Amino acid sequence: MPEALARTADASHRTPPAPSGPGPAPVPARPWLAAVLTMTASSLSNQTGAAIGALAFPVLGPPGVVAVRQYVAALVLCAVGRPRLRAFTARQWWPVLLLAVVFATMNLSLYTAVDRIGLGLAVTLEFLGPLGIALAASRRGKDACCALLAAAGVLTLTRPQPSADFVGMGLGLLAAACWAAYILLNRTVGRRVPGAQGPAAAALVSALVFLPVGVAVAVRHPPTAGAAGCAVAAGVLSSAVPLLADLRTLRRVSAPVFGLFMSVNPVLAGLVGWIVLGQGLGWAECAGIGAIVAANAIVIGAPDR
């Protein structure tokens, strides 16, 4: 998932403070339309990148594709954040290192889940991470209904059946837990490390951890030009493009609006998985995805007053 979304998802359920002065002028129609188009492009880029990366699984496997994605994410985040690693203190380093571990585990578990259960279901299960953070921070009674709605969606997606891949589903839920931890750790890192230096340092450490993985994959399974191109495209489309697009979008729209719009990611993942990978979804899977998306939309779209 895009790093910018992960860094702002914990704020997506909160109501922005009321301005003390007259406040900014209303956003004109064209900039608002531009923001919507940018968010749509970001989501499509993210899911298309994951689908293209899946095309390289037969040659590189999920670990090889994730390794390349980690390299691209490190390059982009370090270019944006420009971390001053020598200036970091021990108090700053430990949450950064934990963030690196969670970042690597999140992407590896997600891509392995995509390989086993398909893009749409994997992304939907992963989306339970930020939804859980939003529900845990809320004190509204109706959010309990949203939790039940999301739980019904999960039960629908993970219901026992002869073809059920419980390992893949478990990996999707592991990715969700990692995304929730990623959000909480980013909050800590953001308080202790200025700017985007913390996430950039974490991405760099994660890339270094995956360096021997990439070398081992390349030695055991020499990548073809097509597989390498798909892996690089996955890194660019799922890391670089969403990061830059989301940073631009968050200057135009509020965090709740951004979080609400990101609810379409599981839907787009299902569509892209069907079009690019031929991964069809049955009515039950569509209903489960719809329940989780609806729960997220209600929780984020109606913040506490």
PDB file of N, CA and C in Angstrom, residues 22-74:
ATOM      1  N   PRO A  22     -10.691  33.599  10.017  1.00  0.00           N
ATOM      2  CA  PRO A  22     -11.679  33.461   8.951  1.00  0.00           C
ATOM      3  C   PRO A  22     -11.476  32.216   8.125  1.00  0.00           C
ATOM      4  N   GLY A  23     -10.246  31.646   8.156  1.00  0.00           N
ATOM      5  CA  GLY A  23     -10.018  30.389   7.449  1.00  0.00           C
ATOM      6  C   GLY A  23      -9.778  30.592   5.973  1.00  0.00           C
ATOM      7  N   PRO A  24      -9.312  29.522   5.298  1.00  0.00           N
ATOM      8  CA  PRO A  24      -9.037  29.628   3.875  1.00  0.00           C
ATOM      9  C   PRO A  24     -10.313  29.736   3.067  1.00  0.00           C
ATOM     10  N   ALA A  25     -10.181  30.284   1.911  1.00  0.00           N
ATOM     11  CA  ALA A  25     -11.335  30.407   1.021  1.00  0.00           C
ATOM     12  C   ALA A  25     -11.762  29.042   0.537  1.00  0.00           C
ATOM     13  N   PRO A  26     -13.040  28.849   0.171  1.00  0.00           N
ATOM     14  CA  PRO A  26     -13.495  27.565  -0.336  1.00  0.00           C
ATOM     15  C   PRO A  26     -12.674  27.143  -1.546  1.00  0.00           C
ATOM     16  N   VAL A  27     -12.453  25.818  -1.619  1.00  0.00           N
ATOM     17  CA  VAL A  27     -11.650  25.298  -2.718  1.00  0.00           C
ATOM     18  C   VAL A  27     -12.441  25.374  -4.010  1.00  0.00           C
ATOM     19  N   PRO A  28     -11.911  25.995  -5.037  1.00  0.00           N
ATOM     20  CA  PRO A  28     -12.622  26.077  -6.305  1.00  0.00           C
ATOM     21  C   PRO A  28     -12.888  24.693  -6.887  1.00  0.00           C
ATOM     22  N   ALA A  29     -13.820  24.654  -7.820  1.00  0.00           N
ATOM     23  CA  ALA A  29     -14.241  23.361  -8.375  1.00  0.00           C
ATOM     24  C   ALA A  29     -13.102  22.665  -9.092  1.00  0.00           C
ATOM     25  N   ARG A  30     -12.327  23.398  -9.874  1.00  0.00           N
ATOM     26  CA  ARG A  30     -11.291  22.753 -10.670  1.00  0.00           C
ATOM     27  C   ARG A  30     -10.189  22.122  -9.809  1.00  0.00           C
ATOM     28  N   PRO A  31      -9.633  22.835  -8.790  1.00  0.00           N
ATOM     29  CA  PRO A  31      -8.663  22.172  -7.921  1.00  0.00           C
ATOM     30  C   PRO A  31      -9.234  20.945  -7.217  1.00  0.00           C
ATOM     31  N   TRP A  32     -10.505  21.014  -6.793  1.00  0.00           N
ATOM     32  CA  TRP A  32     -11.130  19.844  -6.164  1.00  0.00           C
ATOM     33  C   TRP A  32     -11.205  18.681  -7.148  1.00  0.00           C
ATOM     34  N   LEU A  33     -11.583  18.969  -8.384  1.00  0.00           N
ATOM     35  CA  LEU A  33     -11.638  17.927  -9.400  1.00  0.00           C
ATOM     36  C   LEU A  33     -10.253  17.356  -9.650  1.00  0.00           C
ATOM     37  N   ALA A  34      -9.262  18.229  -9.655  1.00  0.00           N
ATOM     38  CA  ALA A  34      -7.890  17.766  -9.846  1.00  0.00           C
ATOM     39  C   ALA A  34      -7.471  16.835  -8.716  1.00  0.00           C
ATOM     40  N   ALA A  35      -7.888  17.155  -7.475  1.00  0.00           N
ATOM     41  CA  ALA A  35      -7.549  16.310  -6.344  1.00  0.00           C
ATOM     42  C   ALA A  35      -8.208  14.934  -6.466  1.00  0.00           C
ATOM     43  N   VAL A  36      -9.473  14.912  -6.885  1.00  0.00           N
ATOM     44  CA  VAL A  36     -10.181  13.639  -7.061  1.00  0.00           C
ATOM     45  C   VAL A  36      -9.515  12.795  -8.145  1.00  0.00           C
ATOM     46  N   LEU A  37      -9.156  13.447  -9.247  1.00  0.00           N
ATOM     47  CA  LEU A  37      -8.486  12.723 -10.331  1.00  0.00           C
ATOM     48  C   LEU A  37      -7.131  12.193  -9.876  1.00  0.00           C
ATOM     49  N   THR A  38      -6.421  12.986  -9.073  1.00  0.00           N
ATOM     50  CA  THR A  38      -5.118  12.546  -8.577  1.00  0.00           C
ATOM     51  C   THR A  38      -5.266  11.355  -7.646  1.00  0.00           C
ATOM     52  N   MET A  39      -6.269  11.388  -6.749  1.00  0.00           N
ATOM     53  CA  MET A  39      -6.493  10.255  -5.850  1.00  0.00           C
ATOM     54  C   MET A  39      -6.887   9.001  -6.624  1.00  0.00           C
ATOM     55  N   THR A  40      -7.709   9.176  -7.657  1.00  0.00           N
ATOM     56  CA  THR A  40      -8.091   8.030  -8.474  1.00  0.00           C
ATOM     57  C   THR A  40      -6.877   7.435  -9.177  1.00  0.00           C
ATOM     58  N   ALA A  41      -6.047   8.310  -9.744  1.00  0.00           N
ATOM     59  CA  ALA A  41      -4.841   7.843 -10.428  1.00  0.00           C
ATOM     60  C   ALA A  41      -3.897   7.144  -9.457  1.00  0.00           C
ATOM     61  N   SER A  42      -3.788   7.673  -8.242  1.00  0.00           N
ATOM     62  CA  SER A  42      -2.925   7.063  -7.238  1.00  0.00           C
ATOM     63  C   SER A  42      -3.394   5.654  -6.887  1.00  0.00           C
ATOM     64  N   SER A  43      -4.698   5.509  -6.647  1.00  0.00           N
ATOM     65  CA  SER A  43      -5.239   4.191  -6.300  1.00  0.00           C
ATOM     66  C   SER A  43      -5.083   3.199  -7.444  1.00  0.00           C
ATOM     67  N   LEU A  44      -5.391   3.647  -8.656  1.00  0.00           N
ATOM     68  CA  LEU A  44      -5.236   2.763  -9.813  1.00  0.00           C
ATOM     69  C   LEU A  44      -3.783   2.375 -10.013  1.00  0.00           C
ATOM     70  N   SER A  45      -2.875   3.325  -9.813  1.00  0.00           N
ATOM     71  CA  SER A  45      -1.454   3.047  -9.956  1.00  0.00           C
ATOM     72  C   SER A  45      -1.004   2.007  -8.939  1.00  0.00           C
ATOM     73  N   ASN A  46      -1.465   2.170  -7.704  1.00  0.00           N
ATOM     74  CA  ASN A  46      -1.072   1.244  -6.649  1.00  0.00           C
ATOM     75  C   ASN A  46      -1.521  -0.178  -6.953  1.00  0.00           C
ATOM     76  N   GLN A  47      -2.786  -0.342  -7.315  1.00  0.00           N
ATOM     77  CA  GLN A  47      -3.305  -1.682  -7.565  1.00  0.00           C
ATOM     78  C   GLN A  47      -2.788  -2.262  -8.883  1.00  0.00           C
ATOM     79  N   THR A  48      -2.619  -1.414  -9.880  1.00  0.00           N
ATOM     80  CA  THR A  48      -2.059  -1.896 -11.152  1.00  0.00           C
ATOM     81  C   THR A  48      -0.625  -2.353 -10.948  1.00  0.00           C
ATOM     82  N   GLY A  49       0.133  -1.608 -10.141  1.00  0.00           N
ATOM     83  CA  GLY A  49       1.502  -2.015  -9.849  1.00  0.00           C
ATOM     84  C   GLY A  49       1.558  -3.372  -9.173  1.00  0.00           C
ATOM     85  N   ALA A  50       0.656  -3.599  -8.214  1.00  0.00           N
ATOM     86  CA  ALA A  50       0.621  -4.901  -7.540  1.00  0.00           C
ATOM     87  C   ALA A  50       0.278  -6.017  -8.525  1.00  0.00           C
ATOM     88  N   ALA A  51      -0.659  -5.744  -9.442  1.00  0.00           N
ATOM     89  CA  ALA A  51      -1.037  -6.758 -10.428  1.00  0.00           C
ATOM     90  C   ALA A  51       0.114  -7.050 -11.385  1.00  0.00           C
ATOM     91  N   ILE A  52       0.801  -6.007 -11.833  1.00  0.00           N
ATOM     92  CA  ILE A  52       1.945  -6.212 -12.733  1.00  0.00           C
ATOM     93  C   ILE A  52       3.062  -6.958 -12.005  1.00  0.00           C
ATOM     94  N   GLY A  53       3.262  -6.623 -10.725  1.00  0.00           N
ATOM     95  CA  GLY A  53       4.262  -7.362  -9.956  1.00  0.00           C
ATOM     96  C   GLY A  53       3.921  -8.835  -9.859  1.00  0.00           C
ATOM     97  N   ALA A  54       2.625  -9.158  -9.754  1.00  0.00           N
ATOM     98  CA  ALA A  54       2.206 -10.555  -9.670  1.00  0.00           C
ATOM     99  C   ALA A  54       2.564 -11.327 -10.935  1.00  0.00           C
ATOM    100  N   LEU A  55       2.670 -10.629 -12.062  1.00  0.00           N
ATOM    101  CA  LEU A  55       3.050 -11.302 -13.309  1.00  0.00           C
ATOM    102  C   LEU A  55       4.477 -11.841 -13.244  1.00  0.00           C
ATOM    103  N   ALA A  56       5.296 -11.275 -12.343  1.00  0.00           N
ATOM    104  CA  ALA A  56       6.681 -11.736 -12.198  1.00  0.00           C
ATOM    105  C   ALA A  56       6.823 -12.840 -11.161  1.00  0.00           C
ATOM    106  N   PHE A  57       5.733 -13.209 -10.473  1.00  0.00           N
ATOM    107  CA  PHE A  57       5.818 -14.243  -9.445  1.00  0.00           C
ATOM    108  C   PHE A  57       6.354 -15.576  -9.971  1.00  0.00           C
ATOM    109  N   PRO A  58       5.939 -16.043 -11.174  1.00  0.00           N
ATOM    110  CA  PRO A  58       6.457 -17.331 -11.634  1.00  0.00           C
ATOM    111  C   PRO A  58       7.976 -17.374 -11.769  1.00  0.00           C
ATOM    112  N   VAL A  59       8.606 -16.233 -11.989  1.00  0.00           N
ATOM    113  CA  VAL A  59      10.066 -16.193 -12.160  1.00  0.00           C
ATOM    114  C   VAL A  59      10.764 -15.784 -10.868  1.00  0.00           C
ATOM    115  N   LEU A  60      10.326 -14.695 -10.261  1.00  0.00           N
ATOM    116  CA  LEU A  60      11.009 -14.147  -9.079  1.00  0.00           C
ATOM    117  C   LEU A  60      10.379 -14.580  -7.770  1.00  0.00           C
ATOM    118  N   GLY A  61       9.113 -14.962  -7.804  1.00  0.00           N
ATOM    119  CA  GLY A  61       8.402 -15.246  -6.569  1.00  0.00           C
ATOM    120  C   GLY A  61       8.079 -13.958  -5.831  1.00  0.00           C
ATOM    121  N   PRO A  62       7.141 -14.004  -4.889  1.00  0.00           N
ATOM    122  CA  PRO A  62       6.823 -12.794  -4.112  1.00  0.00           C
ATOM    123  C   PRO A  62       8.031 -12.163  -3.429  1.00  0.00           C
ATOM    124  N   PRO A  63       8.961 -12.949  -2.825  1.00  0.00           N
ATOM    125  CA  PRO A  63      10.110 -12.291  -2.175  1.00  0.00           C
ATOM    126  C   PRO A  63      10.954 -11.469  -3.139  1.00  0.00           C
ATOM    127  N   GLY A  64      11.168 -11.970  -4.360  1.00  0.00           N
ATOM    128  CA  GLY A  64      11.966 -11.224  -5.323  1.00  0.00           C
ATOM    129  C   GLY A  64      11.292  -9.933  -5.746  1.00  0.00           C
ATOM    130  N   VAL A  65       9.987  -9.991  -5.977  1.00  0.00           N
ATOM    131  CA  VAL A  65       9.250  -8.786  -6.376  1.00  0.00           C
ATOM    132  C   VAL A  65       9.224  -7.778  -5.229  1.00  0.00           C
ATOM    133  N   VAL A  66       9.012  -8.256  -4.006  1.00  0.00           N
ATOM    134  CA  VAL A  66       9.003  -7.361  -2.853  1.00  0.00           C
ATOM    135  C   VAL A  66      10.369  -6.714  -2.657  1.00  0.00           C
ATOM    136  N   ALA A  67      11.440  -7.481  -2.888  1.00  0.00           N
ATOM    137  CA  ALA A  67      12.784  -6.921  -2.753  1.00  0.00           C
ATOM    138  C   ALA A  67      12.965  -5.724  -3.684  1.00  0.00           C
ATOM    139  N   VAL A  68      12.547  -5.883  -4.939  1.00  0.00           N
ATOM    140  CA  VAL A  68      12.679  -4.777  -5.898  1.00  0.00           C
ATOM    141  C   VAL A  68      11.817  -3.603  -5.454  1.00  0.00           C
ATOM    142  N   ARG A  69      10.618  -3.891  -4.968  1.00  0.00           N
ATOM    143  CA  ARG A  69       9.751  -2.802  -4.509  1.00  0.00           C
ATOM    144  C   ARG A  69      10.392  -2.062  -3.336  1.00  0.00           C
ATOM    145  N   GLN A  70      11.028  -2.798  -2.428  1.00  0.00           N
ATOM    146  CA  GLN A  70      11.688  -2.141  -1.298  1.00  0.00           C
ATOM    147  C   GLN A  70      12.811  -1.224  -1.776  1.00  0.00           C
ATOM    148  N   TYR A  71      13.538  -1.657  -2.801  1.00  0.00           N
ATOM    149  CA  TYR A  71      14.623  -0.827  -3.329  1.00  0.00           C
ATOM    150  C   TYR A  71      14.057   0.476  -3.896  1.00  0.00           C
ATOM    151  N   VAL A  72      12.978   0.362  -4.663  1.00  0.00           N
ATOM    152  CA  VAL A  72      12.385   1.560  -5.270  1.00  0.00           C
ATOM    153  C   VAL A  72      11.835   2.487  -4.188  1.00  0.00           C
ATOM    154  N   ALA A  73      11.157   1.909  -3.190  1.00  0.00           N
ATOM    155  CA  ALA A  73      10.604   2.726  -2.109  1.00  0.00           C
ATOM    156  C   ALA A  73      11.713   3.466  -1.367  1.00  0.00           C
ATOM    157  N   ALA A  74      12.835   2.786  -1.140  1.00  0.00           N
ATOM    158  CA  ALA A  74      13.955   3.430  -0.445  1.00  0.00           C
ATOM    159  C   ALA A  74      14.508   4.595  -1.259  1.00  0.00           C
TER     160      ALA A  74
END
